[in-house]
MMTF fields as JSON, N, C-alpha, C and O atoms, coordinates in Angstrom:
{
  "mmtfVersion": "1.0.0",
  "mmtfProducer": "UNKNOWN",
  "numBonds": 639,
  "numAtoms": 640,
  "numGroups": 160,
  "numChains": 1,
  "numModels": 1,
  "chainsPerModel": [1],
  "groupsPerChain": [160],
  "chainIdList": ["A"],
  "bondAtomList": [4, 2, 8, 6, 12, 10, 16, 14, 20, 18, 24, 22, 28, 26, 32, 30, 36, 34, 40, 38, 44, 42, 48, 46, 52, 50, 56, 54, 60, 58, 64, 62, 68, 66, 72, 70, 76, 74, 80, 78, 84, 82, 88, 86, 92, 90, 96, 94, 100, 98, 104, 102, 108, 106, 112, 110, 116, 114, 120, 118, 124, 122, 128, 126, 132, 130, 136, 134, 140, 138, 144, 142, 148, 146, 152, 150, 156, 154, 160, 158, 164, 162, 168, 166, 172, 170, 176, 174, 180, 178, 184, 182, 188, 186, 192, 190, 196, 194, 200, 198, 204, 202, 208, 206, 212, 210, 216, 214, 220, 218, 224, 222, 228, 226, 232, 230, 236, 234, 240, 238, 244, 242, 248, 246, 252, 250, 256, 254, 260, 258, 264, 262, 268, 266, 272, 270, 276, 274, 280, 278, 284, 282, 288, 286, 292, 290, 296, 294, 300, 298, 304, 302, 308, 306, 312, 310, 316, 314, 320, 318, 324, 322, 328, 326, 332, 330, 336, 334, 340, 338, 344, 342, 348, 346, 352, 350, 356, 354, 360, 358, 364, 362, 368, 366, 372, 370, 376, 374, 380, 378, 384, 382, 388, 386, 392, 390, 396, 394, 400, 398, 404, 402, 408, 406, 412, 410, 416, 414, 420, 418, 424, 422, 428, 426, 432, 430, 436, 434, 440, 438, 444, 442, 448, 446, 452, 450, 456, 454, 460, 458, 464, 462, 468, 466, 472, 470, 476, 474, 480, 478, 484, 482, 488, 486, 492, 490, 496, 494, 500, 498, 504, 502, 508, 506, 512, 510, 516, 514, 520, 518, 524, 522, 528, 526, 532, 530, 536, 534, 540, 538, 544, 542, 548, 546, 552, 550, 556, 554, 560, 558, 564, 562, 568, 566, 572, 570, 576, 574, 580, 578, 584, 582, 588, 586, 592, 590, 596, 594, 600, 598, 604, 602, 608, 606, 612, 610, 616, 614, 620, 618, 624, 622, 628, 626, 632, 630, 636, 634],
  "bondOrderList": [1, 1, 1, 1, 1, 1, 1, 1, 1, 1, 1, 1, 1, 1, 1, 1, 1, 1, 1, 1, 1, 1, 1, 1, 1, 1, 1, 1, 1, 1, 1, 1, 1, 1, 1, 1, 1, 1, 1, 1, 1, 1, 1, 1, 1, 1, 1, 1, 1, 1, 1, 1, 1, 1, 1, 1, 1, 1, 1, 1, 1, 1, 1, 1, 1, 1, 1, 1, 1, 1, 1, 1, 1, 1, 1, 1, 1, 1, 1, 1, 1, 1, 1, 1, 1, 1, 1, 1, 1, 1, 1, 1, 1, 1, 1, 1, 1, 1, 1, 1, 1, 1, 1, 1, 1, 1, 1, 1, 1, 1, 1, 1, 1, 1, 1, 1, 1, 1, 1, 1, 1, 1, 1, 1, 1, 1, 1, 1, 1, 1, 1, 1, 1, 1, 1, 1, 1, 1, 1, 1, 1, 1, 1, 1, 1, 1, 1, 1, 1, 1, 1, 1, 1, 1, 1, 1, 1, 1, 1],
  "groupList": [{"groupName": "UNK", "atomNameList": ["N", "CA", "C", "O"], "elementList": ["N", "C", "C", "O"], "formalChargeList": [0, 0, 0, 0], "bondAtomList": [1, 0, 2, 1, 3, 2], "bondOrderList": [1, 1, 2], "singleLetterCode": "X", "chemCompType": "L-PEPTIDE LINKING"}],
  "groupTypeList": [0, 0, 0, 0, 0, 0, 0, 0, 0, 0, 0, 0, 0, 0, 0, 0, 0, 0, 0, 0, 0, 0, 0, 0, 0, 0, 0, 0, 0, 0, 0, 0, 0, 0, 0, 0, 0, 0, 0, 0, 0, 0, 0, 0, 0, 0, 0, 0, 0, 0, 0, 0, 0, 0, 0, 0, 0, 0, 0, 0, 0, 0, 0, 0, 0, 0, 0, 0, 0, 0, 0, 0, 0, 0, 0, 0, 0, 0, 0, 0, 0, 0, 0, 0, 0, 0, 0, 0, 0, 0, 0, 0, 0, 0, 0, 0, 0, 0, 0, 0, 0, 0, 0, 0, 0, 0, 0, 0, 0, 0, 0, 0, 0, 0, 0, 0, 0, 0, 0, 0, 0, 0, 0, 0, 0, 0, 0, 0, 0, 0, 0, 0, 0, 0, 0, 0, 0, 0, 0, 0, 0, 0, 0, 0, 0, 0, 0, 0, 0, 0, 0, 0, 0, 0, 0, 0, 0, 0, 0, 0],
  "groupIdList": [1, 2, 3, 4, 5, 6, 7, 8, 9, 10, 11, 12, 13, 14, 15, 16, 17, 18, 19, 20, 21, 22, 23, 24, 25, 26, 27, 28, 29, 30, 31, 32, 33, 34, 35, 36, 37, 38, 39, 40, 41, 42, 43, 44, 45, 46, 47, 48, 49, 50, 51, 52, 53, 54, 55, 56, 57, 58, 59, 60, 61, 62, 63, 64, 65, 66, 67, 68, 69, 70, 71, 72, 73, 74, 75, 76, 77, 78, 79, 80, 81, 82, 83, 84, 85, 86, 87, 88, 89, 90, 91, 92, 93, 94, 95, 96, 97, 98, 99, 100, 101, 102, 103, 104, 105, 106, 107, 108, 109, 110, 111, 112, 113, 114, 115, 116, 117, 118, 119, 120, 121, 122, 123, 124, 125, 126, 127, 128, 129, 130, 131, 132, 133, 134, 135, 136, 137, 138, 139, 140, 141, 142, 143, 144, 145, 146, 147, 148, 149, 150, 151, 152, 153, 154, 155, 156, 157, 158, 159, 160],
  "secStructList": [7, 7, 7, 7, 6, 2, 2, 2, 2, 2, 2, 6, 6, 1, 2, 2, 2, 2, 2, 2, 2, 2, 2, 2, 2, 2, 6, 1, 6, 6, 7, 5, 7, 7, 1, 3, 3, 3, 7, 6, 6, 1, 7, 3, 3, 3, 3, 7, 1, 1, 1, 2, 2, 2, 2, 6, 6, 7, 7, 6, 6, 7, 3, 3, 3, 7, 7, 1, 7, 7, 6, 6, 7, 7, 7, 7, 7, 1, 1, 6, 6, 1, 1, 7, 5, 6, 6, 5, 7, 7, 3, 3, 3, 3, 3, 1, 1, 1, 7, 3, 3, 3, 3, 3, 7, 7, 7, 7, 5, 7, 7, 2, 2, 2, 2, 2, 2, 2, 2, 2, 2, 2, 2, 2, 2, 2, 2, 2, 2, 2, 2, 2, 2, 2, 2, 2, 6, 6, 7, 7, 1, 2, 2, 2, 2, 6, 6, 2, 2, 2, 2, 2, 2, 2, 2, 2, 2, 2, 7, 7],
  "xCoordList": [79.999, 80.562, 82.061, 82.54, 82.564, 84.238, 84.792, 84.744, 85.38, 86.271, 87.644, 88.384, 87.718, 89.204, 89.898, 89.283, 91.106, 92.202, 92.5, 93.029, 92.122, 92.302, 91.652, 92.272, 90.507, 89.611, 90.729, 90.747, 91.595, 92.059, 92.795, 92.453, 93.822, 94.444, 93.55, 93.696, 92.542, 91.494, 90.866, 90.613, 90.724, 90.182, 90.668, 90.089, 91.931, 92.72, 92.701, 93.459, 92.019, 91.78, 90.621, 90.265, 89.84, 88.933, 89.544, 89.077, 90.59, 91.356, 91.704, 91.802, 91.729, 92.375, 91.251, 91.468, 90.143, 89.098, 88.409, 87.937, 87.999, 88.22, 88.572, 87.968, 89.692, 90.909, 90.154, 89.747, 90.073, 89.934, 88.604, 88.256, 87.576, 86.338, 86.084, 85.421, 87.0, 87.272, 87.837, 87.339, 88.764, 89.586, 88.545, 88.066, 88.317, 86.644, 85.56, 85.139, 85.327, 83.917, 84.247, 83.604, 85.706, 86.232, 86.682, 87.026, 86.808, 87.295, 86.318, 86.61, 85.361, 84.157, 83.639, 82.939, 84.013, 83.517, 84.362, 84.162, 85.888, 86.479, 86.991, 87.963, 85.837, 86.348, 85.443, 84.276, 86.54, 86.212, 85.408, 85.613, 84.729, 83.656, 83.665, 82.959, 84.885, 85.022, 84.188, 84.365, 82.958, 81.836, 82.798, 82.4, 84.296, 84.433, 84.521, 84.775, 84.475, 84.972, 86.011, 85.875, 86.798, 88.199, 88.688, 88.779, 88.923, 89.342, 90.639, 91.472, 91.109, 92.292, 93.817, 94.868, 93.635, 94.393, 94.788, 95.812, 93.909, 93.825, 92.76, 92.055, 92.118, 90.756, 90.171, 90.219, 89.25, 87.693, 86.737, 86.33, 86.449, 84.986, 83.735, 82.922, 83.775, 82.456, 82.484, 82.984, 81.775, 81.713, 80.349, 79.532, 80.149, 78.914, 78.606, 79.221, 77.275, 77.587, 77.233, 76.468, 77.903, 77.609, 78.596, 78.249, 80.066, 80.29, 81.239, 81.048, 82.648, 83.931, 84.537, 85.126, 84.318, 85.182, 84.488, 85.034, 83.668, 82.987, 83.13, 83.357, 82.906, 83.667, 85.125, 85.351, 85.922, 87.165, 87.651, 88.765, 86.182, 86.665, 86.99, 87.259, 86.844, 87.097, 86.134, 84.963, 86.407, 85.86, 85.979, 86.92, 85.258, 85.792, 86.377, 85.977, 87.515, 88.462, 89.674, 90.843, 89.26, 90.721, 91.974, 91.641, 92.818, 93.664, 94.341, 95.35, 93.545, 94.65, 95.703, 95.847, 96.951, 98.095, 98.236, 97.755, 98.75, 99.311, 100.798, 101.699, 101.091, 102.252, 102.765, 102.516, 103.859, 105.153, 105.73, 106.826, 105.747, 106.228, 105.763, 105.695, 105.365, 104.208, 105.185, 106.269, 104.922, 106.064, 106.497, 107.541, 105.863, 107.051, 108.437, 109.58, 108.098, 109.073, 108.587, 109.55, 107.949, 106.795, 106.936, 106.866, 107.16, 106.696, 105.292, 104.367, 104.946, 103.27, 102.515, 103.021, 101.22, 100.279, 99.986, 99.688, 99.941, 99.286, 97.98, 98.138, 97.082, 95.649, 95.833, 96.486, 95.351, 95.568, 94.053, 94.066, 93.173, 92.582, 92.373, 91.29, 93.663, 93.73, 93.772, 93.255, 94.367, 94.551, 92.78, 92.977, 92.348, 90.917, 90.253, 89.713, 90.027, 89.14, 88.5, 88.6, 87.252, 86.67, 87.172, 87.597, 87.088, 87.232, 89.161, 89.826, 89.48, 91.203, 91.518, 91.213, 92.3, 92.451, 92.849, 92.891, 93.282, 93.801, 93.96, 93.05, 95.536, 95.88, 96.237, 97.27, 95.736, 96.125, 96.572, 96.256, 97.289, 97.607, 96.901, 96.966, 96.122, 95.282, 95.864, 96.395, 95.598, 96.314, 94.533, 93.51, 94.715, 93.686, 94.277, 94.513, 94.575, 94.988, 96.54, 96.998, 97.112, 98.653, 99.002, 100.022, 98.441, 98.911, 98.338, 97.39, 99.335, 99.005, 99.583, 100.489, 97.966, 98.285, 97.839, 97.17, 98.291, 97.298, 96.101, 95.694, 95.57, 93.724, 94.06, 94.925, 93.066, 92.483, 91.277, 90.433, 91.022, 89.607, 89.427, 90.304, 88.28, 88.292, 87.008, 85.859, 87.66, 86.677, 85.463, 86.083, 84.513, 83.447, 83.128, 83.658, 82.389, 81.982, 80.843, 80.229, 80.637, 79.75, 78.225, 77.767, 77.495, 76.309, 75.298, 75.416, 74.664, 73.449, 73.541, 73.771, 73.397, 73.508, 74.348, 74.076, 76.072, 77.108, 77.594, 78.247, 76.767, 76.922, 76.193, 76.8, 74.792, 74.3, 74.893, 74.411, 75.561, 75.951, 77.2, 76.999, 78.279, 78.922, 78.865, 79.812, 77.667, 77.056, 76.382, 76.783, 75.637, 75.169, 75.902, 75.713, 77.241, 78.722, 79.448, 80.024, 79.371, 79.833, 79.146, 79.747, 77.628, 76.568, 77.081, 77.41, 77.121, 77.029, 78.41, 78.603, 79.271, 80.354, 80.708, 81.544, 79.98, 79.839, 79.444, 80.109, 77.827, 77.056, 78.139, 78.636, 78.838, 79.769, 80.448, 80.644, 81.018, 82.415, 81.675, 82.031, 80.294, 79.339, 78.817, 78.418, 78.445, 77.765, 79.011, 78.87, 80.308, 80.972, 81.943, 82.65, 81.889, 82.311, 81.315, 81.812, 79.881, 79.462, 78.781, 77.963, 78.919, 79.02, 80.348, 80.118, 81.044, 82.629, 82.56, 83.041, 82.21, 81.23, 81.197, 81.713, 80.08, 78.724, 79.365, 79.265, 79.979, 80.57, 81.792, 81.901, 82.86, 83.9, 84.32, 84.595, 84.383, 84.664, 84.959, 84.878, 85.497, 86.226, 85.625, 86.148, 83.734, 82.91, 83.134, 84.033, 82.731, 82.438, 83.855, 83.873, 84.974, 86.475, 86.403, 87.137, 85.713, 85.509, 84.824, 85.334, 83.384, 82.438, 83.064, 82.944, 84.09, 84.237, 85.24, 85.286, 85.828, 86.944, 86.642, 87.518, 85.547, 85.02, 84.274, 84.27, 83.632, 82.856, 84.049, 83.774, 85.238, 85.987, 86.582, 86.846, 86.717, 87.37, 86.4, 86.823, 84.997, 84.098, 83.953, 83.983, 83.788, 83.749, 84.791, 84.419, 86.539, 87.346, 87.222, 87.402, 87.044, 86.737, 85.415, 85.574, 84.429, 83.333, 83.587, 82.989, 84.681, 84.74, 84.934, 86.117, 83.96, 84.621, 85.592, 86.16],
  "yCoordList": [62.268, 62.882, 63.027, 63.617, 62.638, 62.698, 63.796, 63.777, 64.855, 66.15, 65.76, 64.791, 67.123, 66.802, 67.382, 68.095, 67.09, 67.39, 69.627, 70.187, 70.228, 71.109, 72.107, 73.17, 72.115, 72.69, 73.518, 74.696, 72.168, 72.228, 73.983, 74.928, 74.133, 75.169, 76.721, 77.809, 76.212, 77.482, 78.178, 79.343, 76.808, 77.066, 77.88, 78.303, 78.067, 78.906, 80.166, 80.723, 81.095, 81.928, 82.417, 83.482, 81.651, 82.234, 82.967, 84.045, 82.363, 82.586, 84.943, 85.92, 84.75, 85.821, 86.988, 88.154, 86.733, 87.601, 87.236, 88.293, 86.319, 86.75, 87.752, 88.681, 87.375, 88.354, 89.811, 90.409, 90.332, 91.581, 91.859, 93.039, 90.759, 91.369, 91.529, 92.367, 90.205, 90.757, 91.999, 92.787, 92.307, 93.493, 94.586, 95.206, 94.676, 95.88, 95.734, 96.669, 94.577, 94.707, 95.59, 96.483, 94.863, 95.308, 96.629, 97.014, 97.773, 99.09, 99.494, 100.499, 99.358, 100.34, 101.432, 102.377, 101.24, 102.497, 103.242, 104.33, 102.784, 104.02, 105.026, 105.775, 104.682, 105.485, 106.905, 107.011, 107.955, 109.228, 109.922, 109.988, 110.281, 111.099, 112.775, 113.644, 113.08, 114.341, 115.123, 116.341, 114.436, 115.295, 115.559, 116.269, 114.878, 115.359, 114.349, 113.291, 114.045, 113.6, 113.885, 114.542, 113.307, 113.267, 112.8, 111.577, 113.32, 112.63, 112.055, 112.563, 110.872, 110.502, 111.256, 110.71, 112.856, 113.523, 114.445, 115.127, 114.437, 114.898, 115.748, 115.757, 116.48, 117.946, 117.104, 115.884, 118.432, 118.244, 117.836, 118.659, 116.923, 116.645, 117.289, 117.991, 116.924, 117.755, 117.819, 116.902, 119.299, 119.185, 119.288, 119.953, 118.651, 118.636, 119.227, 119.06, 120.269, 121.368, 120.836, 119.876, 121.573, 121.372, 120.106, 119.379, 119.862, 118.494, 119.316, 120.474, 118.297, 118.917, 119.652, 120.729, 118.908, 119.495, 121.02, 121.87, 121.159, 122.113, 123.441, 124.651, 122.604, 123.547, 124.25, 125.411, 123.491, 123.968, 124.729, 125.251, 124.916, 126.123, 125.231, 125.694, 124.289, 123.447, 123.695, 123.972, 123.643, 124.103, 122.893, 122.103, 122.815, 122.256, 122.657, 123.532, 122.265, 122.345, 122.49, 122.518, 122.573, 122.335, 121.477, 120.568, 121.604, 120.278, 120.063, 120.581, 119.29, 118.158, 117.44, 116.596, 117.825, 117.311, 116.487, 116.992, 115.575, 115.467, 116.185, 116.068, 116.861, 117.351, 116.328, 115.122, 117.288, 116.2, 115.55, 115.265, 115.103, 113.883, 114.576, 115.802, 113.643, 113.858, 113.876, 113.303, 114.356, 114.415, 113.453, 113.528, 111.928, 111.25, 110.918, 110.744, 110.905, 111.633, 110.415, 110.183, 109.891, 109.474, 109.671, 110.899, 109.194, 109.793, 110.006, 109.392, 111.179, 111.51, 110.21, 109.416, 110.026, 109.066, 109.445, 110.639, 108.979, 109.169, 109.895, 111.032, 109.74, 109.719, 110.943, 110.673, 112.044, 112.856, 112.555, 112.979, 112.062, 111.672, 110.255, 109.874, 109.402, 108.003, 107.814, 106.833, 108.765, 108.484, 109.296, 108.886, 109.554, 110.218, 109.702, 108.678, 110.134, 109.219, 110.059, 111.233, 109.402, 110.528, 111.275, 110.824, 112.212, 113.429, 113.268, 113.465, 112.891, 113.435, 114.21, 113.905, 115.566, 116.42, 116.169, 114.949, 116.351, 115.813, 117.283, 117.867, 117.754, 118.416, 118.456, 117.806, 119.05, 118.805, 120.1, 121.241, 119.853, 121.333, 121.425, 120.587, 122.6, 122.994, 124.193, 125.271, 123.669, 124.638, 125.131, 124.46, 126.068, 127.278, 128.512, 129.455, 128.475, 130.174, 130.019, 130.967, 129.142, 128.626, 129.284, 129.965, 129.292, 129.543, 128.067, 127.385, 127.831, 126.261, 127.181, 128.015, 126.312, 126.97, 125.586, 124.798, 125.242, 123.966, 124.221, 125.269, 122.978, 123.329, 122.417, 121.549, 122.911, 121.379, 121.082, 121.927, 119.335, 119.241, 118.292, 117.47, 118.32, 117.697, 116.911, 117.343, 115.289, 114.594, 114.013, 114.117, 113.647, 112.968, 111.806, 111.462, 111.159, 109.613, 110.184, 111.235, 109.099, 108.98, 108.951, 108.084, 109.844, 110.127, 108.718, 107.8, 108.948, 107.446, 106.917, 105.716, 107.639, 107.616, 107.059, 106.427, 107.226, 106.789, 105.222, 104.323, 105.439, 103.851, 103.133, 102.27, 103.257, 102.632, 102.014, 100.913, 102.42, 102.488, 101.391, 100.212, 101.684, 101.076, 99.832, 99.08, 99.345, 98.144, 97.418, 96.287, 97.956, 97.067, 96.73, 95.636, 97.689, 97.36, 96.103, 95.188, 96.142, 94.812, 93.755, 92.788, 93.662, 92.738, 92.168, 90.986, 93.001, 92.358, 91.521, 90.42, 92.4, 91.837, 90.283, 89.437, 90.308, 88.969, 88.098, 87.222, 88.527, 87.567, 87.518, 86.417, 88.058, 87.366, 86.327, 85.589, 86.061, 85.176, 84.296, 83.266, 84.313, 82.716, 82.332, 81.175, 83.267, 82.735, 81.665, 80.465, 82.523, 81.771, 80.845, 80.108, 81.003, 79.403, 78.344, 77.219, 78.392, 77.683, 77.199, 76.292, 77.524, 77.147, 76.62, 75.45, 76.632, 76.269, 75.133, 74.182, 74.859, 73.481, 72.19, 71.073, 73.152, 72.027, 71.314, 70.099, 72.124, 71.863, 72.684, 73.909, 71.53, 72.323, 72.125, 70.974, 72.829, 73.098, 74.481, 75.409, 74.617, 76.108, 76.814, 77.634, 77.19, 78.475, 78.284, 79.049, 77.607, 77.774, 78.32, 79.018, 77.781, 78.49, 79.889, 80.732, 80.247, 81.925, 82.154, 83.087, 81.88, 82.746, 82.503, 83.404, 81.261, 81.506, 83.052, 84.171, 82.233, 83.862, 85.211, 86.025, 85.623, 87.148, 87.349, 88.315, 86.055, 86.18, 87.073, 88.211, 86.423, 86.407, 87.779, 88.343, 88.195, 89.339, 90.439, 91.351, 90.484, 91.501, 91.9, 93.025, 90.631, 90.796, 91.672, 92.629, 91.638, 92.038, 93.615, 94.634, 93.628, 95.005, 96.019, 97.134, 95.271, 95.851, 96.24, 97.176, 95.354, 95.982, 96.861, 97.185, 97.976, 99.5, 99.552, 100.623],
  "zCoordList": [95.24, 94.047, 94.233, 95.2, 93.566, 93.701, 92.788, 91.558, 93.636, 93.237, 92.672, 92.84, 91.783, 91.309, 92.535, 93.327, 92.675, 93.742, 93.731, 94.692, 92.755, 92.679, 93.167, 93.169, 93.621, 94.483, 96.067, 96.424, 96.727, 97.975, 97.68, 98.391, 96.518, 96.669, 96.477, 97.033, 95.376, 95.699, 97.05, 97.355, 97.767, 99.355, 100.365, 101.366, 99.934, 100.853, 100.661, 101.456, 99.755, 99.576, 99.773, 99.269, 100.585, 101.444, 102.711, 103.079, 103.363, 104.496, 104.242, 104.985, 103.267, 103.766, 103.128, 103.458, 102.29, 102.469, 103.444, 103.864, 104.156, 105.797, 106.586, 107.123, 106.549, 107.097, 107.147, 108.143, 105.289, 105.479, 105.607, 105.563, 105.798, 106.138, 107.719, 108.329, 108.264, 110.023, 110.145, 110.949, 109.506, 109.656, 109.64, 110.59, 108.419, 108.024, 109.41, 110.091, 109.546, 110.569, 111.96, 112.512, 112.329, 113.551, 113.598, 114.716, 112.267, 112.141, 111.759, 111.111, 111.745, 111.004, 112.036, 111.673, 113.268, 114.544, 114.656, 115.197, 114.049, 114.114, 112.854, 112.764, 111.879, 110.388, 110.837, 111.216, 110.613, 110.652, 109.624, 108.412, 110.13, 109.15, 108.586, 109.097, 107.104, 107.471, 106.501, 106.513, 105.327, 104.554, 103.309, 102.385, 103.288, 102.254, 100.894, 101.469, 99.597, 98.667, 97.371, 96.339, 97.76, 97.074, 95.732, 95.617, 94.998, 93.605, 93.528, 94.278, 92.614, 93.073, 93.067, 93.402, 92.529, 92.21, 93.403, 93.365, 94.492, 96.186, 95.662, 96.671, 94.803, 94.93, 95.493, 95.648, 95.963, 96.744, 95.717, 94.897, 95.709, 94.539, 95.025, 94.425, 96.12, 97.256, 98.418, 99.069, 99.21, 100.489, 100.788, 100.152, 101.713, 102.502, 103.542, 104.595, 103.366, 104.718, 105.764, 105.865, 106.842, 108.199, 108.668, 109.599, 107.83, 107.668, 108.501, 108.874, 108.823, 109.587, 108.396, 108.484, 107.19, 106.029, 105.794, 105.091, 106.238, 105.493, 106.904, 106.89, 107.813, 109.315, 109.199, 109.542, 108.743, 108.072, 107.457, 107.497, 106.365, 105.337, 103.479, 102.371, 103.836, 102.718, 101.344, 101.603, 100.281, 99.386, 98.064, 98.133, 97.194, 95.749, 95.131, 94.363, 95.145, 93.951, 94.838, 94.454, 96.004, 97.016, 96.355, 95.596, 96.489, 96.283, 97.98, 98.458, 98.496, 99.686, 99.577, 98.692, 100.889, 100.711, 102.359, 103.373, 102.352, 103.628, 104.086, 103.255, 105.247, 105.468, 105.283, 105.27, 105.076, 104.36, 105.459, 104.975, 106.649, 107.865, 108.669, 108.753, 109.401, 111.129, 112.275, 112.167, 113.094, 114.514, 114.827, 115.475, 114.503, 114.244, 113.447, 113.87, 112.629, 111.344, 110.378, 109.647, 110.184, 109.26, 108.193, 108.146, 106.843, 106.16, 105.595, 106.126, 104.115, 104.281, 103.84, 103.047, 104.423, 103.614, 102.206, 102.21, 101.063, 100.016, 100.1, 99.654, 100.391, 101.122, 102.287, 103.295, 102.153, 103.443, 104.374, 105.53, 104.04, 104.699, 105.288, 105.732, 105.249, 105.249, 107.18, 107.716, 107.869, 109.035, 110.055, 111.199, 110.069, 110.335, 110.96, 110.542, 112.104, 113.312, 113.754, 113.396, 115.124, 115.515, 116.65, 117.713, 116.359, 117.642, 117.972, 118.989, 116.775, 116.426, 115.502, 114.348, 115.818, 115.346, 114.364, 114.525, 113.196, 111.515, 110.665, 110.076, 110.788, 109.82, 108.519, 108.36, 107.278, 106.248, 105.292, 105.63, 104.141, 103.67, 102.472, 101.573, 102.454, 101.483, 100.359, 100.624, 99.193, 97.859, 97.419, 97.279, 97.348, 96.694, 96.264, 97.019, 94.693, 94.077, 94.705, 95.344, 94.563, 94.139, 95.583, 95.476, 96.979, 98.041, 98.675, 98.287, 99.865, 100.906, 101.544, 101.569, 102.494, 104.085, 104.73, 104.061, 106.297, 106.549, 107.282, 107.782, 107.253, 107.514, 108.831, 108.955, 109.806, 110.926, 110.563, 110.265, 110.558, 110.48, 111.392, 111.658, 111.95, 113.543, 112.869, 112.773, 112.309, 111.765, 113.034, 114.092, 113.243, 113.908, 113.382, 112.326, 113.898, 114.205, 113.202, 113.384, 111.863, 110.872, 111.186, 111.931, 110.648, 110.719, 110.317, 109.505, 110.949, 110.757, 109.31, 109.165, 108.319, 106.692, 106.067, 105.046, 106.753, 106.395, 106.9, 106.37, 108.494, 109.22, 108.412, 107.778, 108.207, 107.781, 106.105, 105.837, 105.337, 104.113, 104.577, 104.284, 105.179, 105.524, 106.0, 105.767, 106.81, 107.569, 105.862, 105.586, 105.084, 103.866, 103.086, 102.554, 102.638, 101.818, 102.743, 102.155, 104.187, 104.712, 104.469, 104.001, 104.737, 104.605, 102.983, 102.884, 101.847, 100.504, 100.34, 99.825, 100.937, 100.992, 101.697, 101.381, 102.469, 103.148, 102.202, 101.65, 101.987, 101.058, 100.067, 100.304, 99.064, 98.253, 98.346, 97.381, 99.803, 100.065, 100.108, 99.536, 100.818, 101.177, 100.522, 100.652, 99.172, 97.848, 97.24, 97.005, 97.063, 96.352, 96.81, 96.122, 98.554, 98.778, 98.91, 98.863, 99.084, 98.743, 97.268, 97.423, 96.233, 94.833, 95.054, 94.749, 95.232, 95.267, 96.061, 95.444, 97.045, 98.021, 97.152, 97.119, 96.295, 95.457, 94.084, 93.911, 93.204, 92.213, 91.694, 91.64, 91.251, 90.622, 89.185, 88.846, 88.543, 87.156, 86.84, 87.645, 84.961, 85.192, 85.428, 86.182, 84.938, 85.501, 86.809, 87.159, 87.727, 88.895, 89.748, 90.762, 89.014, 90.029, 89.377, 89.894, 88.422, 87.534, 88.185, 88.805, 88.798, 90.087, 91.004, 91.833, 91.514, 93.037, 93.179, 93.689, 92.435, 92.077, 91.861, 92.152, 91.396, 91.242, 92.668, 93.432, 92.747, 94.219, 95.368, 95.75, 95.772, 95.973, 96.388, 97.45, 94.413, 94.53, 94.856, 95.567, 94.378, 94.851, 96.437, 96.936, 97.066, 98.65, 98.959, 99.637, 98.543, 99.104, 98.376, 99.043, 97.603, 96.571, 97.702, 98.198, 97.778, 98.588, 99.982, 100.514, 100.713, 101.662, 102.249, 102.142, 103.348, 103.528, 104.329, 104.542]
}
């Protein structure tokens, strides 16, 4: 079957959801587990007891901040929970009733529930890139560069 020439530049964009699914596979032991969920505005959406967040004192409706530069002189992450590992201390500043004070939360290594969740969001994520480079293989035309492409983007979207 003879391909059109345009396929070659699509191909290369497998290369780098790759990338971030190596990246994901190889960091997944060290994502910190702190029970809490975050809205994109920094509140607490929920805590989960017995969690670190919930060891803390953390509540819903918290609003989380990252201090404003780390002893390196850093500036803050967006995300105050973006840096969070296990069994590293992680300060953050908590607003409740228009007072901030900062909190420690001493995140832990993810409970069986969360690994496991994390390991099937990689798995699907996989199956995406291999579904849609191989349709992308077999035949090319515009649907099929439209599935390789969502394929594509879902894997990199799915990855934790």
């Amino acid at each position: 079957m003879d391909r059109p020439g345009a396929g070659f530049q699509l191909r290369w964009l497998m290369l780098p959801a790759s990338w971030v699914l190596l990246v994901c596979a190889l960091s997944l032991p060290r994502h910190g587990y702190t029970g809490l969920q975050i809205r994109p505005d920094g509140r607490v959406e929920s805590v989960e007891s017995g969690s670190p967040g919930a060891l803390a004192g953390l509540e819903p409706g918290d609003r989380l901040s990252a201090p404003e530069d780390d002893r390196a002189g850093r500036a803050a992450p967006a995300d105050p929970l973006e840096s969070a590992a296990p069994g590293v201390p992680l300060v953050v500043m908590r607003e409740r009733g228009g007072a901030t004070v900062p909190v420690w939360i001493a995140p832990s290594a993810p409970p069986d529930g969360e690994r496991r969740y994390g390991a099937m969001l990689f798995a699907v994520a996989t199956a995406f890139m291999l579904l849609g480079g191989w349709v992308w293989s077999e035949r090319r035309d515009r649907l099929t560069r439209t599935f390789y492409l969502l394929c594509l983007a879902f894997s990199v979207m799915l990855a934790p």
